[in-house]
């Protein structure tokens, strides 16, 4: 569904992604693994073209999106959940959801606020609170809920388990499994291999912006040397 | 008591236009991060358009219809400005866009002159609201009462728009993080255009609404600019309730000021602003500005390096050519080049503060005019020898800068810039209104240099030596350990603090030093002209320097000088045309679009692309 072909991305003069390629098949959860600074978030931003790719191509459902602006890519059904959450802290929970709202899309679930409050019951209680009053875990849920309001076909989920309480991490895993069962395709970036094993089908491992492994998680489990070389213990 | 109530009512009525214009500016700044200097021009167009429409449309419906239509018309003008002028430069370094809006001011000034002529237009009175009503015995114009009702209605409508509609929610979200709004599927370009249209329409509405009270004239664009910026800053950039409250505070205080302390009217609002910012550094309802949180971190600053032998050769050749000017040039050309040199030194002193220090001063004229006035006062009142005066004047300007810098450096970003503007206005109004000492509007005259300096040629060399040495000195400081510390404080204040640099102190010294250098330029100026007037301290003078620095290129060492030389040359060439502002404005806009890194910066890029210069390795 999403194909990344030999992309190169830069931050200023720093070459972050080097000829990176991988694909995400429809209906799957693919884990993008790597250490801190390996280029996971840059990969996510490059797919959205928030960081513009210098060369290479990204296609979504067969259509090249490399020359599009981020809002146009979002309109194609790609949802982006940034790692640093970036909720609108001055807006209430409901208003945050309103920003993410898009018309319903063929082939995707049409989310309503009530459905999302069922999915994240904690948010329901805080619907009229401002973003800045939420806890880290609640903010993380709100970013995911906000992106789902766009009725995406595909979600880029950047380190949802980072810096949240273990109980929330468990809840996240459940939510991701549920979204997958409803047909959503997900690219999940993670440092936490354990978390990825709970939900992902395939894994891409990157190191210094280069692809080091692409295959199923089962295969990865049988190759501890790869795991030990490229992922944190 | 009766008078008191009446005055409050008048103040509230006066707040009407101020609020409308200010909340338009605030909205635009909040979402696009553009400080729109042209907002006063939109207000002016609103007034003129309203005037014309009221001539055509009859009766009460015509009157109110004209006001509404003016808002719509100015909204359309805003859309044109946004799409043609600003869209191409959103990616440019922060604050660069304000140069483009300055170009728009010039264009609109001449267009208004062409269409409506130079005479002030007396605003038509509102049909049915011509007389006064007596409230507790005091006469209040009926139109004021109407404004008292209209303003809250508009404010409520805006409040509804911002809190209850999706457009409003998007605007508020974009005020915080526009990149994220884009990633959620909202087309930022149209959001920006929409906000610009709304903000402009409000300014136009404000201009048309005040017609029965103030009419329309060609100065109203600059006249409203200062109060509007003050209101936006006091209220907190981006906050509409803040703008409303601040507009009321300023207008009511102003009415009282006129009655009880007429001399205070020019300074009052700036004093209020200084007090508010001292207590609340981000205005009444503003939030802290975090650098880069709006996804607008430009290209990283480049390391600076001494000029290459080739460049030095060019500069030495140029200086030699200048030194030979008296041999070949006319007296007129000597006077012109002297002016240009002085302006270059002035611009370079601001560039030092802005480029190396990252301190955007909107009030740099205070030090230029300050130096000039210190010199003029010393000569007038104590007959100080000119040579001594010439040394004391920059010291005076430097001390003024130290005091102002000491207060302003508590703030950062736009708030810092606005506070420097407020202080510059304080200095200006002090000079303007303290006529007994400063001569007020008549200025101080007969400030001539010493006998040996009187010949134009000698003074030319005098100015040449001082401005060139001054510019070289600033360059030298930029390459000194002090310059390193200053740049460290600019790029990362916290990290600089952590390595043991007292950033506040470093910045204060830089502020004082820049003021001192501006003071030299001011002293050179006053002795070359023989007189000084308050307009050397005006906002317009500060803006000239600011525009020049950005035009030249903030991120290049030569930016200030290149920009100043270019600007003076251009002005000289264009002044002979009747509509020189129009030409100049269009040229400025063109440069901003074609050379988003300023003239010097873009030339450097071009050189690199052509392979004439090696790209720096990191």
Coordinates of N, CA and C in Angstrom, one line a residue, chain A residues 70-222:
Chain A
X70 N 2.1 18.4 2.6 CA 1.6 17.5 3.6 C 0.0 17.5 3.6
X71 N -0.7 18.6 3.5 CA -2.1 18.6 3.6 C -2.7 17.7 2.5
X72 N -2.1 17.7 1.3 CA -2.6 16.9 0.2 C -2.4 15.4 0.5
X73 N -1.3 15.1 1.1 CA -1.0 13.7 1.5 C -2.0 13.2 2.5
X74 N -2.3 14.1 3.5 CA -3.3 13.8 4.5 C -4.6 13.5 3.8
X75 N -5.0 14.3 2.8 CA -6.3 14.1 2.1 C -6.4 12.8 1.4
X76 N -5.2 12.2 1.0 CA -5.3 10.9 0.4 C -5.6 9.8 1.3
X77 N -5.6 10.1 2.7 CA -5.9 9.1 3.6 C -4.7 8.6 4.5
X78 N -3.7 9.4 4.4 CA -2.5 9.1 5.3 C -2.6 9.9 6.6
X79 N -2.7 9.3 7.7 CA -2.8 10.0 9.0 C -1.4 10.0 9.7
X80 N -1.1 11.1 10.3 CA 0.2 11.2 10.9 C 0.1 11.5 12.4
X81 N 0.7 10.6 13.2 CA 0.7 10.9 14.7 C 2.1 11.1 15.1
X82 N 2.4 12.4 15.4 CA 3.8 12.7 15.6 C 4.3 12.2 17.0
X83 N 5.6 12.1 17.1 CA 6.2 11.5 18.3 C 6.1 12.4 19.5
X84 N 6.3 13.7 19.2 CA 6.3 14.7 20.3 C 4.8 15.2 20.6
X85 N 3.8 14.4 20.1 CA 2.4 14.6 20.4 C 1.8 15.9 19.7
X86 N 2.4 17.0 20.0 CA 1.9 18.2 19.3 C 0.4 18.4 19.3
X87 N -0.2 18.1 20.4 CA -1.6 18.5 20.5 C -1.7 20.0 20.6
X88 N -2.9 20.6 20.3 CA -3.0 22.0 20.5 C -3.4 22.3 21.9
X89 N -2.4 22.8 22.7 CA -2.6 22.8 24.1 C -3.6 23.9 24.6
X90 N -3.8 24.9 23.7 CA -4.8 25.9 24.1 C -6.2 25.5 23.7
X91 N -6.4 24.4 22.9 CA -7.7 24.0 22.5 C -8.2 22.9 23.4
X92 N -9.5 22.8 23.5 CA -10.1 21.7 24.3 C -9.9 20.4 23.6
X93 N -10.2 19.3 24.3 CA -10.1 17.9 23.6 C -11.0 17.9 22.4
X94 N -12.3 18.4 22.6 CA -13.2 18.3 21.5 C -12.7 19.2 20.3
X95 N -12.2 20.3 20.6 CA -11.7 21.2 19.5 C -10.5 20.6 18.8
X96 N -9.6 19.9 19.6 CA -8.5 19.2 18.9 C -9.0 18.2 17.9
X97 N -10.1 17.5 18.3 CA -10.7 16.5 17.4 C -11.2 17.2 16.2
X98 N -11.8 18.3 16.4 CA -12.4 19.1 15.3 C -11.4 19.5 14.2
X99 N -10.2 19.8 14.7 CA -9.1 20.2 13.7 C -8.8 19.0 12.8
X100 N -8.9 17.8 13.4 CA -8.5 16.6 12.6 C -9.6 16.1 11.7
X101 N -10.8 16.7 11.8 CA -12.0 16.1 11.1 C -11.9 16.3 9.6
X102 N -12.2 15.2 8.9 CA -12.2 15.2 7.4 C -13.5 14.5 7.0
X103 N -13.9 14.7 5.7 CA -15.1 14.0 5.2 C -14.8 12.5 5.2
X104 N -15.9 11.7 5.2 CA -15.7 10.2 5.3 C -15.1 9.8 4.0
X105 N -14.4 8.6 4.1 CA -13.6 8.1 2.9 C -14.0 6.7 2.6
X106 N -14.0 6.4 1.4 CA -14.4 5.0 1.0 C -13.3 4.1 1.5
X107 N -13.7 3.0 2.0 CA -12.7 2.0 2.4 C -12.2 2.2 3.8
X108 N -12.6 3.3 4.5 CA -12.1 3.6 5.8 C -13.2 3.7 6.8
X109 N -13.0 3.5 8.0 CA -14.0 3.7 9.1 C -14.3 5.2 9.2
X110 N -15.5 5.6 9.3 CA -15.8 7.0 9.5 C -16.0 7.2 11.0
X111 N -15.0 7.9 11.6 CA -15.0 8.0 13.0 C -15.8 9.2 13.5
X112 N -16.5 9.0 14.6 CA -17.2 10.1 15.2 C -16.5 10.4 16.6
X113 N -16.8 11.5 17.2 CA -16.3 11.8 18.5 C -16.7 10.7 19.5
X114 N -17.9 10.3 19.4 CA -18.4 9.3 20.4 C -17.7 8.0 20.2
X115 N -17.4 7.6 19.0 CA -16.7 6.3 18.8 C -15.3 6.4 19.4
X116 N -14.7 7.6 19.2 CA -13.3 7.7 19.8 C -13.3 7.8 21.3
X117 N -14.4 8.4 21.8 CA -14.5 8.4 23.3 C -14.7 7.0 23.9
X118 N -15.4 6.1 23.0 CA -15.5 4.7 23.4 C -14.1 4.0 23.4
X119 N -13.3 4.4 22.4 CA -12.0 3.8 22.2 C -11.1 4.3 23.3
X120 N -11.2 5.5 23.7 CA -10.3 6.1 24.7 C -11.2 6.7 25.8
X121 N -11.7 5.9 26.7 CA -12.6 6.4 27.7 C -12.0 7.5 28.6
X122 N -10.7 7.5 28.8 CA -10.1 8.6 29.6 C -10.4 10.0 29.0
X123 N -10.4 10.0 27.6 CA -10.6 11.3 27.0 C -12.1 11.8 27.1
X124 N -13.0 10.9 27.2 CA -14.4 11.2 27.3 C -14.6 12.1 28.6
X125 N -14.0 11.7 29.7 CA -14.1 12.5 30.9 C -13.5 13.9 30.8
X126 N -12.6 14.1 29.9 CA -11.9 15.3 29.8 C -12.2 16.1 28.6
X127 N -13.3 15.8 28.0 CA -13.6 16.4 26.6 C -13.6 17.9 26.6
X128 N -13.9 18.5 27.7 CA -13.9 20.0 27.7 C -12.7 20.6 28.4
X129 N -11.7 19.8 28.7 CA -10.5 20.3 29.2 C -9.6 20.8 28.1
X130 N -8.7 21.7 28.4 CA -7.7 22.1 27.4 C -6.6 21.1 27.4
X131 N -6.0 21.1 26.2 CA -4.9 20.1 26.0 C -3.8 20.2 27.0
X132 N -3.5 21.4 27.5 CA -2.4 21.5 28.4 C -2.7 20.9 29.8
X133 N -4.0 20.6 30.0 CA -4.3 20.1 31.3 C -4.2 18.5 31.3
X134 N -4.0 17.9 30.2 CA -4.0 16.5 30.1 C -2.7 15.9 30.5
X135 N -2.7 14.7 31.0 CA -1.5 13.9 31.3 C -0.8 13.5 30.0
X136 N 0.5 13.0 30.2 CA 1.2 12.6 29.0 C 0.5 11.5 28.2
X137 N -0.1 10.5 29.0 CA -0.8 9.4 28.3 C -2.0 9.9 27.6
X138 N -2.8 10.8 28.3 CA -4.0 11.3 27.7 C -3.7 12.1 26.4
X139 N -2.6 12.9 26.5 CA -2.2 13.6 25.3 C -1.8 12.7 24.1
X140 N -1.2 11.6 24.5 CA -0.9 10.6 23.4 C -2.1 10.0 22.8
X141 N -3.1 9.7 23.7 CA -4.4 9.2 23.1 C -5.1 10.3 22.3
X142 N -5.0 11.5 22.7 CA -5.6 12.6 21.9 C -5.0 12.7 20.6
X143 N -3.7 12.6 20.5 CA -3.0 12.7 19.1 C -3.5 11.6 18.2
X144 N -3.7 10.4 18.8 CA -4.1 9.3 17.9 C -5.6 9.5 17.5
X145 N -6.4 9.9 18.5 CA -7.8 10.2 18.2 C -8.0 11.3 17.2
X146 N -7.2 12.3 17.3 CA -7.3 13.5 16.4 C -7.0 13.0 15.0
X147 N -6.0 12.2 14.8 CA -5.6 11.7 13.5 C -6.7 10.8 12.9
X148 N -7.3 10.0 13.8 CA -8.4 9.1 13.4 C -9.6 9.9 12.9
X149 N -9.8 11.1 13.4 CA -10.9 11.9 13.0 C -10.9 12.2 11.5
X150 N -9.7 12.0 10.9 CA -9.5 12.3 9.5 C -9.9 11.0 8.7
X151 N -10.4 10.0 9.3 CA -10.8 8.7 8.7 C -9.7 8.2 7.7
X152 N -8.5 8.0 8.3 CA -7.4 7.5 7.4 C -7.5 6.1 7.0
X153 N -6.8 5.8 5.9 CA -6.7 4.4 5.4 C -5.4 3.8 6.0
X154 N -4.5 4.7 6.4 CA -3.2 4.4 6.8 C -2.7 5.3 7.8
X155 N -2.1 4.8 8.9 CA -1.6 5.7 9.9 C -0.1 5.5 10.2
X156 N 0.6 6.7 10.2 CA 2.0 6.7 10.6 C 2.0 7.0 12.1
X157 N 2.4 6.0 12.9 CA 2.4 6.1 14.4 C 3.8 6.2 14.9
X158 N 4.2 7.4 15.4 CA 5.6 7.6 15.7 C 5.7 7.4 17.2
X159 N 6.3 6.3 17.6 CA 6.7 6.0 19.0 C 5.6 6.3 20.0
X160 N 4.4 5.6 19.9 CA 3.3 5.9 20.8 C 3.6 5.4 22.2
X161 N 4.6 4.5 22.4 CA 4.8 4.0 23.8 C 5.8 4.9 24.5
X162 N 6.4 5.9 23.9 CA 7.5 6.6 24.5 C 7.0 7.5 25.6
X163 N 7.6 7.4 26.8 CA 7.3 8.3 27.9 C 5.9 8.2 28.4
X164 N 5.2 7.0 28.3 CA 3.9 6.9 28.9 C 3.9 5.7 29.9
X165 N 3.0 5.7 30.8 CA 3.0 4.7 31.9 C 2.7 3.3 31.3
X166 N 3.3 2.3 31.9 CA 3.1 0.9 31.4 C 1.7 0.5 31.1
X167 N 0.8 1.0 32.0 CA -0.6 0.6 31.8 C -1.2 1.2 30.5
X168 N -0.7 2.4 30.2 CA -1.2 3.1 29.0 C -0.6 2.3 27.8
X169 N 0.7 1.9 27.9 CA 1.3 1.2 26.8 C 0.5 -0.1 26.4
X170 N 0.0 -0.8 27.5 CA -0.8 -1.9 27.2 C -2.1 -1.6 26.5
X171 N -2.7 -0.4 26.9 CA -3.9 0.0 26.3 C -3.7 0.4 24.8
X172 N -2.5 1.0 24.6 CA -2.1 1.4 23.2 C -2.1 0.1 22.4
X173 N -1.4 -0.9 22.9 CA -1.3 -2.1 22.1 C -2.7 -2.7 21.7
X174 N -3.6 -2.6 22.7 CA -4.9 -3.1 22.4 C -5.6 -2.3 21.3
X175 N -5.4 -1.0 21.4 CA -6.1 -0.1 20.5 C -5.5 -0.4 19.1
X176 N -4.2 -0.6 19.0 CA -3.6 -0.8 17.7 C -4.1 -2.1 17.1
X177 N -4.2 -3.1 17.9 CA -4.7 -4.4 17.4 C -6.2 -4.2 16.9
X178 N -6.9 -3.4 17.7 CA -8.3 -3.2 17.3 C -8.4 -2.5 16.0
X179 N -7.6 -1.4 15.8 CA -7.6 -0.7 14.6 C -7.2 -1.6 13.4
X180 N -6.2 -2.4 13.6 CA -5.8 -3.3 12.6 C -6.9 -4.2 12.2
X181 N -7.6 -4.7 13.2 CA -8.7 -5.7 12.8 C -9.8 -5.0 12.1
X182 N -9.9 -3.6 12.2 CA -10.9 -2.9 11.4 C -10.4 -2.5 10.0
X183 N -9.2 -3.0 9.7 CA -8.7 -2.8 8.3 C -7.7 -1.7 8.1
X184 N -7.3 -1.0 9.2 CA -6.3 0.1 9.1 C -4.9 -0.5 8.9
X185 N -4.2 0.1 8.0 CA -2.8 -0.2 7.8 C -1.9 0.7 8.6
X186 N -0.9 0.2 9.3 CA -0.2 1.0 10.2 C 1.3 0.9 10.0
X187 N 2.0 2.0 10.0 CA 3.5 2.0 10.1 C 3.8 2.5 11.5
X188 N 4.4 1.7 12.3 CA 4.6 2.0 13.7 C 6.1 2.1 14.0
X189 N 6.6 3.3 14.4 CA 8.0 3.4 14.8 C 8.2 3.1 16.2
X190 N 9.2 2.3 16.6 CA 9.4 1.9 18.0 C 10.8 1.7 18.3
X191 N 11.2 2.0 19.5 CA 12.5 1.5 20.0 C 12.3 0.2 20.8
X192 N 11.1 0.1 21.3 CA 10.7 -1.0 22.2 C 10.3 -2.2 21.4
X193 N 11.2 -3.2 21.3 CA 10.9 -4.4 20.5 C 9.8 -5.2 21.1
X194 N 9.7 -5.2 22.4 CA 8.7 -6.0 23.0 C 7.3 -5.5 22.6
X195 N 7.1 -4.1 22.6 CA 5.9 -3.5 22.2 C 5.6 -3.9 20.7
X196 N 6.6 -3.8 19.9 CA 6.4 -4.1 18.5 C 5.9 -5.6 18.3
X197 N 6.5 -6.5 19.1 CA 6.1 -7.9 19.0 C 4.7 -8.1 19.3
X198 N 4.1 -7.3 20.1 CA 2.7 -7.4 20.5 C 1.8 -7.2 19.3
X199 N 2.2 -6.3 18.4 CA 1.2 -5.9 17.4 C 1.6 -6.0 15.9
X200 N 3.0 -6.1 15.6 CA 3.4 -6.0 14.2 C 3.5 -7.3 13.5
X201 N 3.4 -7.2 12.2 CA 3.6 -8.4 11.3 C 5.0 -8.4 10.7
X202 N 5.4 -7.2 10.1 CA 6.7 -7.1 9.5 C 7.5 -6.1 10.3
X203 N 8.8 -6.2 10.2 CA 9.7 -5.2 10.8 C 10.7 -4.7 9.8
X204 N 11.0 -3.4 9.9 CA 12.1 -2.8 9.2 C 13.0 -2.3 10.2
X205 N 14.3 -2.6 10.1 CA 15.3 -2.1 11.1 C 16.1 -1.1 10.3
X206 N 16.3 0.1 10.9 CA 17.2 1.1 10.2 C 18.2 1.5 11.2
X207 N 19.4 1.9 10.6 CA 20.5 2.3 11.4 C 21.2 3.4 10.6
X208 N 21.4 4.6 11.2 CA 22.0 5.7 10.4 C 21.3 5.9 9.1
X209 N 20.0 5.8 9.1 CA 19.2 6.1 7.9 C 19.3 5.1 6.8
X210 N 19.9 3.9 7.1 CA 20.0 2.9 6.1 C 19.2 1.7 6.5
X211 N 18.6 1.0 5.6 CA 17.8 -0.2 5.9 C 18.8 -1.4 6.2
X212 N 18.6 -2.0 7.4 CA 19.4 -3.1 7.8 C 18.7 -4.4 7.8
X213 N 17.4 -4.4 7.9 CA 16.6 -5.6 7.9 C 15.2 -5.3 7.4
X214 N 14.7 -6.3 6.7 CA 13.3 -6.2 6.4 C 12.7 -7.6 6.3
X215 N 11.8 -7.9 7.1 CA 11.2 -9.3 7.1 C 10.2 -9.4 8.2
X216 N 9.7 -10.6 8.4 CA 8.7 -10.8 9.4 C 9.3 -10.7 10.8
X217 N 8.5 -10.5 11.8 CA 9.0 -10.4 13.2 C 9.4 -11.8 13.6
X218 N 8.7 -12.8 13.1 CA 9.1 -14.2 13.5 C 10.6 -14.5 13.1
X219 N 10.9 -14.1 11.8 CA 12.2 -14.3 11.4 C 13.2 -13.5 12.2
X220 N 12.8 -12.3 12.6 CA 13.7 -11.5 13.4 C 14.0 -12.2 14.7
X221 N 13.0 -12.8 15.3 CA 13.2 -13.5 16.6 C 14.2 -14.6 16.5
X222 N 14.2 -15.2 15.2 CA 15.2 -16.3 15.1 C 16.6 -15.8 14.8

